[in-house]
PDB file of C-alpha atoms in Angstrom:
ATOM      1  CA  MET A1168     -16.783  -3.035   8.591  1.00  0.00           C
ATOM      2  CA  ARG A1169     -16.715  -5.739  11.287  1.00  0.00           C
ATOM      3  CA  SER A1170     -20.319  -6.812  10.587  1.00  0.00           C
ATOM      4  CA  PHE A1171     -19.550  -6.813   6.864  1.00  0.00           C
ATOM      5  CA  ILE A1172     -16.605  -9.165   7.349  1.00  0.00           C
ATOM      6  CA  ILE A1173     -18.667 -11.448   9.613  1.00  0.00           C
ATOM      7  CA  LEU A1174     -21.430 -11.559   6.991  1.00  0.00           C
ATOM      8  CA  LEU A1175     -18.943 -12.493   4.290  1.00  0.00           C
ATOM      9  CA  SER A1176     -17.580 -15.245   6.516  1.00  0.00           C
ATOM     10  CA  ILE A1177     -21.100 -16.678   6.954  1.00  0.00           C
ATOM     11  CA  VAL A1178     -21.758 -16.562   3.203  1.00  0.00           C
ATOM     12  CA  ALA A1179     -18.397 -18.178   2.536  1.00  0.00           C
ATOM     13  CA  ALA A1180     -19.122 -20.973   5.000  1.00  0.00           C
ATOM     14  CA  VAL A1181     -22.465 -21.754   3.373  1.00  0.00           C
ATOM     15  CA  HIS A1182     -20.987 -22.021  -0.124  1.00  0.00           C
ATOM     16  CA  GLY A1183     -17.650 -23.565   0.819  1.00  0.00           C
ATOM     17  CA  TRP A1184     -15.607 -20.497  -0.115  1.00  0.00           C
ATOM     18  CA  VAL A1185     -12.532 -19.574   1.917  1.00  0.00           C
ATOM     19  CA  GLN A1186     -12.483 -15.791   2.443  1.00  0.00           C
ATOM     20  CA  GLN A1187     -10.511 -13.958   5.118  1.00  0.00           C
ATOM     21  CA  PRO A1188      -9.586 -10.297   5.716  1.00  0.00           C
ATOM     22  CA  SER A1189      -5.886 -11.157   6.083  1.00  0.00           C
ATOM     23  CA  GLY A1190      -3.494 -14.036   5.719  1.00  0.00           C
ATOM     24  CA  SER A1191      -0.570 -15.601   3.895  1.00  0.00           C
ATOM     25  CA  THR A1192      -0.609 -15.696   0.115  1.00  0.00           C
ATOM     26  CA  SER A1193       1.322 -16.157  -3.107  1.00  0.00           C
ATOM     27  CA  PHE A1194       1.574 -13.697  -6.003  1.00  0.00           C
ATOM     28  CA  THR A1195       1.990 -13.856  -9.771  1.00  0.00           C
ATOM     29  CA  GLN A1196       1.166 -11.472 -12.623  1.00  0.00           C
ATOM     30  CA  TYR A1197      -0.973 -11.601 -15.744  1.00  0.00           C
ATOM     31  CA  SER A1198      -1.977  -9.426 -18.693  1.00  0.00           C
ATOM     32  CA  GLY A1199      -5.200  -9.078 -20.666  1.00  0.00           C
ATOM     33  CA  CYS A1200      -7.265  -7.763 -17.769  1.00  0.00           C
ATOM     34  CA  GLY A1201      -9.831  -5.959 -19.924  1.00  0.00           C
ATOM     35  CA  SER A1202     -12.709  -8.410 -19.370  1.00  0.00           C
ATOM     36  CA  PRO A1203     -12.583  -9.275 -15.669  1.00  0.00           C
ATOM     37  CA  ALA A1204     -14.863 -11.867 -14.085  1.00  0.00           C
ATOM     38  CA  CYS A1205     -16.399  -9.171 -11.887  1.00  0.00           C
ATOM     39  CA  GLY A1206     -17.828  -7.603 -15.044  1.00  0.00           C
ATOM     40  CA  ILE A1207     -16.490  -4.122 -14.340  1.00  0.00           C
ATOM     41  CA  SER A1208     -13.019  -2.784 -15.013  1.00  0.00           C
ATOM     42  CA  ALA A1209     -11.375  -0.497 -12.477  1.00  0.00           C
ATOM     43  CA  SER A1210      -8.645   2.095 -12.560  1.00  0.00           C
ATOM     44  CA  GLY A1211      -5.710   1.838 -10.228  1.00  0.00           C
ATOM     45  CA  TYR A1212      -4.019  -1.436  -9.352  1.00  0.00           C
ATOM     46  CA  THR A1213      -6.190  -4.534  -9.753  1.00  0.00           C
ATOM     47  CA  ALA A1214      -5.800  -8.265  -9.260  1.00  0.00           C
ATOM     48  CA  ALA A1215      -7.478 -11.624  -9.686  1.00  0.00           C
ATOM     49  CA  ILE A1216      -7.889 -13.782  -6.583  1.00  0.00           C
ATOM     50  CA  ASN A1217      -7.945 -17.578  -6.474  1.00  0.00           C
ATOM     51  CA  GLN A1218     -11.310 -19.189  -7.269  1.00  0.00           C
ATOM     52  CA  LEU A1219     -11.930 -20.536  -3.768  1.00  0.00           C
ATOM     53  CA  ALA A1220     -11.601 -17.015  -2.359  1.00  0.00           C
ATOM     54  CA  PHE A1221     -13.332 -15.289  -5.279  1.00  0.00           C
ATOM     55  CA  GLY A1222     -16.714 -16.644  -4.287  1.00  0.00           C
ATOM     56  CA  SER A1223     -17.973 -17.921  -7.633  1.00  0.00           C
ATOM     57  CA  SER A1224     -17.208 -20.394 -10.387  1.00  0.00           C
ATOM     58  CA  PRO A1225     -16.328 -19.745 -14.040  1.00  0.00           C
ATOM     59  CA  GLY A1226     -19.406 -18.701 -15.993  1.00  0.00           C
ATOM     60  CA  LEU A1227     -21.509 -17.960 -12.898  1.00  0.00           C
ATOM     61  CA  GLY A1228     -20.785 -14.244 -12.657  1.00  0.00           C
ATOM     62  CA  ALA A1229     -19.177 -12.042 -10.055  1.00  0.00           C
ATOM     63  CA  GLY A1230     -18.117 -13.433  -6.708  1.00  0.00           C
ATOM     64  CA  ASP A1231     -18.549 -11.554  -3.459  1.00  0.00           C
ATOM     65  CA  ALA A1232     -14.807 -10.831  -3.365  1.00  0.00           C
ATOM     66  CA  CYS A1233     -15.375  -8.372  -6.218  1.00  0.00           C
ATOM     67  CA  GLY A1234     -14.578  -4.806  -5.260  1.00  0.00           C
ATOM     68  CA  ARG A1235     -12.771  -5.673  -2.042  1.00  0.00           C
ATOM     69  CA  CYS A1236      -9.406  -3.977  -1.557  1.00  0.00           C
ATOM     70  CA  PHE A1237      -6.285  -5.551  -0.124  1.00  0.00           C
ATOM     71  CA  GLN A1238      -2.823  -4.381   0.772  1.00  0.00           C
ATOM     72  CA  LEU A1239      -0.354  -6.910  -0.629  1.00  0.00           C
ATOM     73  CA  THR A1240       3.169  -7.246   0.723  1.00  0.00           C
ATOM     74  CA  GLY A1241       5.867  -9.451  -0.742  1.00  0.00           C
ATOM     75  CA  THR A1242       8.289 -11.187   1.610  1.00  0.00           C
ATOM     76  CA  ALA A1243      10.043 -13.931  -0.399  1.00  0.00           C
ATOM     77  CA  ASP A1244      10.637 -15.437  -3.831  1.00  0.00           C
ATOM     78  CA  PRO A1245       9.811 -19.172  -3.702  1.00  0.00           C
ATOM     79  CA  TYR A1246      12.110 -19.790  -6.671  1.00  0.00           C
ATOM     80  CA  SER A1247      15.007 -17.759  -5.231  1.00  0.00           C
ATOM     81  CA  PRO A1248      15.024 -18.323  -1.439  1.00  0.00           C
ATOM     82  CA  SER A1249      18.280 -16.390  -1.043  1.00  0.00           C
ATOM     83  CA  PHE A1250      16.720 -13.204  -2.440  1.00  0.00           C
ATOM     84  CA  THR A1251      16.053 -10.797   0.427  1.00  0.00           C
ATOM     85  CA  GLY A1252      14.450  -7.901  -1.413  1.00  0.00           C
ATOM     86  CA  PRO A1253      13.766  -5.091  -1.380  1.00  0.00           C
ATOM     87  CA  PHE A1254      10.083  -5.991  -1.418  1.00  0.00           C
ATOM     88  CA  LYS A1255       7.158  -3.614  -1.838  1.00  0.00           C
ATOM     89  CA  SER A1256       3.516  -3.255  -0.850  1.00  0.00           C
ATOM     90  CA  ILE A1257       0.621  -2.091  -2.999  1.00  0.00           C
ATOM     91  CA  VAL A1258      -3.138  -1.784  -2.558  1.00  0.00           C
ATOM     92  CA  VAL A1259      -5.241  -3.583  -5.177  1.00  0.00           C
ATOM     93  CA  LYS A1260      -8.918  -3.999  -5.931  1.00  0.00           C
ATOM     94  CA  VAL A1261     -10.178  -7.507  -6.739  1.00  0.00           C
ATOM     95  CA  THR A1262     -11.770  -7.417 -10.194  1.00  0.00           C
ATOM     96  CA  ASP A1263     -11.089 -10.890 -11.530  1.00  0.00           C
ATOM     97  CA  MET A1264     -10.887 -14.595 -10.709  1.00  0.00           C
ATOM     98  CA  CYS A1265      -7.915 -16.906 -11.070  1.00  0.00           C
ATOM     99  CA  PRO A1266      -9.730 -20.145 -12.009  1.00  0.00           C
ATOM    100  CA  ALA A1267      -8.528 -23.431 -10.578  1.00  0.00           C
ATOM    101  CA  ALA A1268      -8.655 -25.116 -13.983  1.00  0.00           C
ATOM    102  CA  GLY A1269      -5.396 -24.456 -15.779  1.00  0.00           C
ATOM    103  CA  ASN A1270      -3.837 -22.770 -12.745  1.00  0.00           C
ATOM    104  CA  GLN A1271      -3.540 -25.677 -10.320  1.00  0.00           C
ATOM    105  CA  GLN A1272      -0.106 -24.703  -9.059  1.00  0.00           C
ATOM    106  CA  TRP A1273      -1.269 -21.308  -7.773  1.00  0.00           C
ATOM    107  CA  CYS A1274      -5.064 -21.253  -7.751  1.00  0.00           C
ATOM    108  CA  GLY A1275      -5.976 -24.901  -7.321  1.00  0.00           C
ATOM    109  CA  GLN A1276      -7.115 -24.613  -3.693  1.00  0.00           C
ATOM    110  CA  THR A1277     -10.276 -26.604  -2.887  1.00  0.00           C
ATOM    111  CA  SER A1278     -12.539 -26.890   0.156  1.00  0.00           C
ATOM    112  CA  SER A1279     -10.928 -30.251   0.948  1.00  0.00           C
ATOM    113  CA  ASN A1280      -7.360 -29.110   0.229  1.00  0.00           C
ATOM    114  CA  THR A1281      -7.138 -25.391   0.917  1.00  0.00           C
ATOM    115  CA  LEU A1282      -3.409 -25.005   0.175  1.00  0.00           C
ATOM    116  CA  ASN A1283      -1.799 -24.472  -3.213  1.00  0.00           C
ATOM    117  CA  SER A1284       1.542 -25.928  -4.288  1.00  0.00           C
ATOM    118  CA  PHE A1285       3.375 -23.295  -2.252  1.00  0.00           C
ATOM    119  CA  GLY A1286       1.443 -23.940   0.951  1.00  0.00           C
ATOM    120  CA  LYS A1287      -0.758 -20.841   0.648  1.00  0.00           C
ATOM    121  CA  GLU A1288      -4.530 -20.654   1.116  1.00  0.00           C
ATOM    122  CA  PHE A1289      -4.757 -17.599  -1.096  1.00  0.00           C
ATOM    123  CA  HIS A1290      -3.295 -16.325  -4.333  1.00  0.00           C
ATOM    124  CA  PHE A1291      -3.347 -12.912  -6.006  1.00  0.00           C
ATOM    125  CA  ASP A1292      -2.635 -12.654  -9.728  1.00  0.00           C
ATOM    126  CA  ILE A1293      -1.720  -8.983 -10.144  1.00  0.00           C
ATOM    127  CA  CYS A1294      -2.710  -7.234 -13.367  1.00  0.00           C
ATOM    128  CA  GLU A1295       0.150  -5.942 -15.499  1.00  0.00           C
ATOM    129  CA  ASP A1296      -2.094  -3.702 -17.625  1.00  0.00           C
ATOM    130  CA  THR A1297      -3.083  -1.411 -14.731  1.00  0.00           C
ATOM    131  CA  GLY A1298       0.493  -1.033 -13.488  1.00  0.00           C
ATOM    132  CA  GLY A1299       0.227  -3.090 -10.324  1.00  0.00           C
ATOM    133  CA  ALA A1300       2.633  -5.834 -11.339  1.00  0.00           C
ATOM    134  CA  GLY A1301       5.320  -3.354 -12.341  1.00  0.00           C
ATOM    135  CA  ALA A1302       4.997  -1.537  -9.027  1.00  0.00           C
ATOM    136  CA  PHE A1303       4.980  -4.706  -6.931  1.00  0.00           C
ATOM    137  CA  PHE A1304       7.490  -7.189  -8.332  1.00  0.00           C
ATOM    138  CA  PRO A1305      11.252  -6.605  -8.044  1.00  0.00           C
ATOM    139  CA  SER A1306      13.111  -6.648 -11.341  1.00  0.00           C
ATOM    140  CA  GLY A1307      13.693 -10.214 -12.486  1.00  0.00           C
ATOM    141  CA  HIS A1308      11.217 -11.698 -10.000  1.00  0.00           C
ATOM    142  CA  THR A1309       7.737 -12.561 -11.273  1.00  0.00           C
ATOM    143  CA  ALA A1310       6.432 -14.789  -8.480  1.00  0.00           C
ATOM    144  CA  LEU A1311       6.462 -14.051  -4.760  1.00  0.00           C
ATOM    145  CA  THR A1312       4.938 -15.120  -1.475  1.00  0.00           C
ATOM    146  CA  GLY A1313       3.883 -12.774   1.293  1.00  0.00           C
ATOM    147  CA  THR A1314       0.855 -11.424   3.117  1.00  0.00           C
ATOM    148  CA  PHE A1315      -2.413  -9.612   2.451  1.00  0.00           C
ATOM    149  CA  THR A1316      -4.601  -7.401   4.630  1.00  0.00           C
ATOM    150  CA  GLU A1317      -7.987  -5.954   3.730  1.00  0.00           C
ATOM    151  CA  ALA A1318      -7.800  -2.210   3.105  1.00  0.00           C
ATOM    152  CA  SER A1319     -10.400   0.540   3.032  1.00  0.00           C
ATOM    153  CA  LEU A1320     -12.063   1.464  -0.245  1.00  0.00           C
ATOM    154  CA  ARG A1321     -10.578   4.936   0.141  1.00  0.00           C
ATOM    155  CA  ARG A1322      -7.156   3.472  -0.589  1.00  0.00           C
ATOM    156  CA  CYS A1323      -8.393   1.509  -3.575  1.00  0.00           C
ATOM    157  CA  GLY A1324      -9.432   2.112  -7.169  1.00  0.00           C
ATOM    158  CA  ARG A1325      -8.279   5.475  -8.453  1.00  0.00           C
ATOM    159  CA  GLU A1326      -6.466   6.181  -5.215  1.00  0.00           C
ATOM    160  CA  ALA A1327      -4.582   2.882  -5.169  1.00  0.00           C
ATOM    161  CA  SER A1328      -0.851   3.576  -5.156  1.00  0.00           C
ATOM    162  CA  VAL A1329       2.400   2.131  -3.914  1.00  0.00           C
ATOM    163  CA  VAL A1330       2.397   1.822  -0.145  1.00  0.00           C
ATOM    164  CA  GLU A1331       5.900   2.445   1.073  1.00  0.00           C
ATOM    165  CA  THR A1332       7.393   0.056   3.591  1.00  0.00           C
ATOM    166  CA  LYS A1333       8.569   1.655   6.822  1.00  0.00           C
ATOM    167  CA  GLU A1334      12.221   1.227   5.856  1.00  0.00           C
ATOM    168  CA  ALA A1335      11.692   2.887   2.470  1.00  0.00           C
ATOM    169  CA  LEU A1336       9.692   5.675   4.095  1.00  0.00           C
ATOM    170  CA  TYR A1337      12.425   6.363   6.665  1.00  0.00           C
ATOM    171  CA  GLU A1338      15.046   6.489   3.914  1.00  0.00           C
ATOM    172  CA  SER A1339      12.906   8.842   1.841  1.00  0.00           C
ATOM    173  CA  LEU A1340      12.260  11.143   4.813  1.00  0.00           C
ATOM    174  CA  HIS A1341      15.962  11.201   5.643  1.00  0.00           C
ATOM    175  CA  THR A1342      16.807  12.257   2.071  1.00  0.00           C
ATOM    176  CA  THR A1343      14.158  14.968   1.863  1.00  0.00           C
ATOM    177  CA  THR A1344      14.944  16.323   5.332  1.00  0.00           C
ATOM    178  CA  GLU A1345      18.636  16.593   4.470  1.00  0.00           C
ATOM    179  CA  PHE A1346      17.703  18.485   1.303  1.00  0.00           C
ATOM    180  CA  LEU A1347      15.551  20.940   3.259  1.00  0.00           C
ATOM    181  CA  LYS A1348      18.333  21.439   5.810  1.00  0.00           C
ATOM    182  CA  ALA A1349      20.897  22.145   3.094  1.00  0.00           C
ATOM    183  CA  ALA A1350      18.609  24.597   1.309  1.00  0.00           C
ATOM    184  CA  LEU A1351      17.940  26.605   4.469  1.00  0.00           C
ATOM    185  CA  GLU A1352      21.544  26.481   5.654  1.00  0.00           C
ATOM    186  CA  GLU A1353      22.576  27.953   2.327  1.00  0.00           C
ATOM    187  CA  ASN A1354      20.190  30.860   2.823  1.00  0.00           C
ATOM    188  CA  GLU A1355      17.498  31.132   5.482  1.00  0.00           C
ATOM    189  CA  SER A1356      15.465  33.210   3.033  1.00  0.00           C
ATOM    190  CA  ASN A1357      15.146  30.256   0.695  1.00  0.00           C
ATOM    191  CA  VAL A1358      11.640  28.893   0.294  1.00  0.00           C
ATOM    192  CA  VAL A1359      11.289  25.233  -0.645  1.00  0.00           C
ATOM    193  CA  LEU A1360       8.152  24.068  -2.449  1.00  0.00           C
ATOM    194  CA  VAL A1361       7.227  20.536  -1.389  1.00  0.00           C
ATOM    195  CA  HIS A1362       4.607  19.030  -3.668  1.00  0.00           C
ATOM    196  CA  CYS A1363       3.136  15.535  -4.070  1.00  0.00           C
ATOM    197  CA  PHE A1364       2.283  14.801  -7.685  1.00  0.00           C
ATOM    198  CA  GLN A1365       0.114  11.829  -6.691  1.00  0.00           C
ATOM    199  CA  GLY A1366      -2.072  13.894  -4.379  1.00  0.00           C
ATOM    200  CA  VAL A1367      -1.784  11.640  -1.323  1.00  0.00           C
ATOM    201  CA  SER A1368      -0.256  14.208   1.055  1.00  0.00           C
ATOM    202  CA  ARG A1369       3.284  12.889   0.975  1.00  0.00           C
ATOM    203  CA  SER A1370       4.354  16.540   0.806  1.00  0.00           C
ATOM    204  CA  ALA A1371       2.811  17.121   4.238  1.00  0.00           C
ATOM    205  CA  THR A1372       4.655  14.057   5.516  1.00  0.00           C
ATOM    206  CA  VAL A1373       7.970  15.550   4.385  1.00  0.00           C
ATOM    207  CA  VAL A1374       7.235  18.862   6.124  1.00  0.00           C
ATOM    208  CA  CYS A1375       6.160  17.076   9.308  1.00  0.00           C
ATOM    209  CA  ALA A1376       9.366  15.029   9.377  1.00  0.00           C
ATOM    210  CA  TYR A1377      11.426  18.189   9.028  1.00  0.00           C
ATOM    211  CA  LEU A1378       9.551  19.947  11.824  1.00  0.00           C
ATOM    212  CA  ILE A1379      10.086  17.039  14.190  1.00  0.00           C
ATOM    213  CA  SER A1380      13.737  16.328  13.403  1.00  0.00           C
ATOM    214  CA  ASN A1381      15.008  19.913  13.126  1.00  0.00           C
ATOM    215  CA  VAL A1382      12.713  22.055  15.253  1.00  0.00           C
ATOM    216  CA  GLY A1383      12.263  19.614  18.108  1.00  0.00           C
ATOM    217  CA  MET A1384       8.487  19.447  17.764  1.00  0.00           C
ATOM    218  CA  THR A1385       6.505  16.438  18.905  1.00  0.00           C
ATOM    219  CA  ALA A1386       4.062  14.840  16.481  1.00  0.00           C
ATOM    220  CA  MET A1387       1.187  16.738  18.111  1.00  0.00           C
ATOM    221  CA  GLU A1388       3.049  20.065  18.107  1.00  0.00           C
ATOM    222  CA  LYS A1389       3.866  19.864  14.417  1.00  0.00           C
ATOM    223  CA  GLN A1390       0.242  18.995  13.763  1.00  0.00           C
ATOM    224  CA  LEU A1391      -0.995  22.086  15.587  1.00  0.00           C
ATOM    225  CA  TYR A1392       1.640  24.243  13.918  1.00  0.00           C
ATOM    226  CA  LEU A1393       0.593  23.201  10.433  1.00  0.00           C
ATOM    227  CA  TYR A1394      -3.072  23.659  11.270  1.00  0.00           C
ATOM    228  CA  ALA A1395      -2.248  27.165  12.479  1.00  0.00           C
ATOM    229  CA  MET A1396      -0.631  27.832   9.098  1.00  0.00           C
ATOM    230  CA  ARG A1397      -3.816  26.560   7.435  1.00  0.00           C
ATOM    231  CA  LEU A1398      -1.909  23.858   5.581  1.00  0.00           C
ATOM    232  CA  ARG A1399      -3.600  20.632   4.669  1.00  0.00           C
ATOM    233  CA  ASP A1400      -2.079  17.950   6.833  1.00  0.00           C
ATOM    234  CA  ASN A1401      -3.491  14.539   5.981  1.00  0.00           C
ATOM    235  CA  ALA A1402       0.080  13.215   6.024  1.00  0.00           C
ATOM    236  CA  LEU A1403      -0.808   9.524   6.093  1.00  0.00           C
ATOM    237  CA  LEU A1404      -2.653   9.944   9.420  1.00  0.00           C
ATOM    238  CA  SER A1405      -5.182   7.344   8.325  1.00  0.00           C
ATOM    239  CA  SER A1406      -2.502   4.966   7.066  1.00  0.00           C
ATOM    240  CA  THR A1407      -0.356   2.597   9.064  1.00  0.00           C
ATOM    241  CA  VAL A1408       2.889   4.517   9.360  1.00  0.00           C
ATOM    242  CA  ASP A1409       2.406   8.269   9.919  1.00  0.00           C
ATOM    243  CA  ALA A1410       2.967   8.995  13.595  1.00  0.00           C
ATOM    244  CA  GLU A1411       5.463   6.178  14.024  1.00  0.00           C
ATOM    245  CA  ALA A1412       7.425   7.246  10.956  1.00  0.00           C
ATOM    246  CA  MET A1413       7.473  10.867  12.038  1.00  0.00           C
ATOM    247  CA  GLU A1414       8.856   9.998  15.471  1.00  0.00           C
ATOM    248  CA  GLU A1415      11.267   7.471  13.973  1.00  0.00           C
ATOM    249  CA  ASN A1416      12.727  10.161  11.734  1.00  0.00           C
ATOM    250  CA  THR A1417      14.085  11.911  14.826  1.00  0.00           C
ATOM    251  CA  LYS A1418      16.293   8.874  15.373  1.00  0.00           C
ATOM    252  CA  VAL A1419      17.867   8.930  11.920  1.00  0.00           C
ATOM    253  CA  VAL A1420      18.288  12.684  11.462  1.00  0.00           C
ATOM    254  CA  ASP A1421      20.176  14.883  13.934  1.00  0.00           C
ATOM    255  CA  GLY A1422      19.352  18.399  12.778  1.00  0.00           C
ATOM    256  CA  THR A1423      20.169  21.859  13.997  1.00  0.00           C
ATOM    257  CA  GLN A1424      17.375  23.404  16.044  1.00  0.00           C
ATOM    258  CA  ARG A1425      15.463  26.104  14.224  1.00  0.00           C
ATOM    259  CA  THR A1426      12.655  28.343  15.300  1.00  0.00           C
ATOM    260  CA  PRO A1427       9.433  28.140  13.270  1.00  0.00           C
ATOM    261  CA  VAL A1428       9.974  31.614  11.803  1.00  0.00           C
ATOM    262  CA  SER A1429      13.213  30.471  10.153  1.00  0.00           C
ATOM    263  CA  LEU A1430      11.787  27.412   8.457  1.00  0.00           C
ATOM    264  CA  GLY A1431      11.515  29.050   5.063  1.00  0.00           C
ATOM    265  CA  ILE A1432       7.859  27.969   4.866  1.00  0.00           C
ATOM    266  CA  SER A1433       5.244  30.540   3.982  1.00  0.00           C
ATOM    267  CA  SER A1434       2.468  30.982   6.552  1.00  0.00           C
ATOM    268  CA  GLU A1435       0.084  32.218   3.892  1.00  0.00           C
ATOM    269  CA  TYR A1436      -2.246  29.708   2.301  1.00  0.00           C
ATOM    270  CA  PRO A1437      -2.976  30.678  -1.331  1.00  0.00           C
TER     271      PRO A1437
END
């Protein structure tokens, strides 16, 4: 990945493009994403990037930004400075270009003036049709500023989904852990099915949080315990928040200690 990014930087320098793996950016949304400049549509959340970062000009085909994936995080509304969120993060794949012509305010960056009207070198126009805009923008706010960071292809395309902020993740884990506690306090024979409909192992994250906050396990101990039960435990280990979020949950939930045999979790893997 490092050599790939260096190569892109060299190509960008030769052609005058400005392409970076992370930085400050602005965001808007658009519809009619069916014929993207990259020439290939994609499932999951997609976006157009400003022309200077796209790596091509209108009518000249796909730029070398095509297919790259970025985690986008909103931090402010330039039109409503007093708005403090909540803001969200999503992972998008670049499939289109936001041309400078006709979009000077957002995508008019040039090699001689690399900032747009909002002082940002980059701009992402998030596609409404693929659901990204709806997942990213707060209700009533259609333009934001924030940050972007290049993400792995594994988190892109079909697997692109909302990336929870740490605060939202902690709140979610607190809610689910309290539910598990209540269910087992009602009857220790109760068995709770925890399932992630999106297939990204959030269910394992919930179980891990419960083990840490109510059984007194460390992150490593809960990992070994779940492996011993032959459960799949991806649990965001390759994302940015797993271990930290698991440990953090012990600070927000004070649970009654339970032994593993009274967890109400089957040790049989179907």
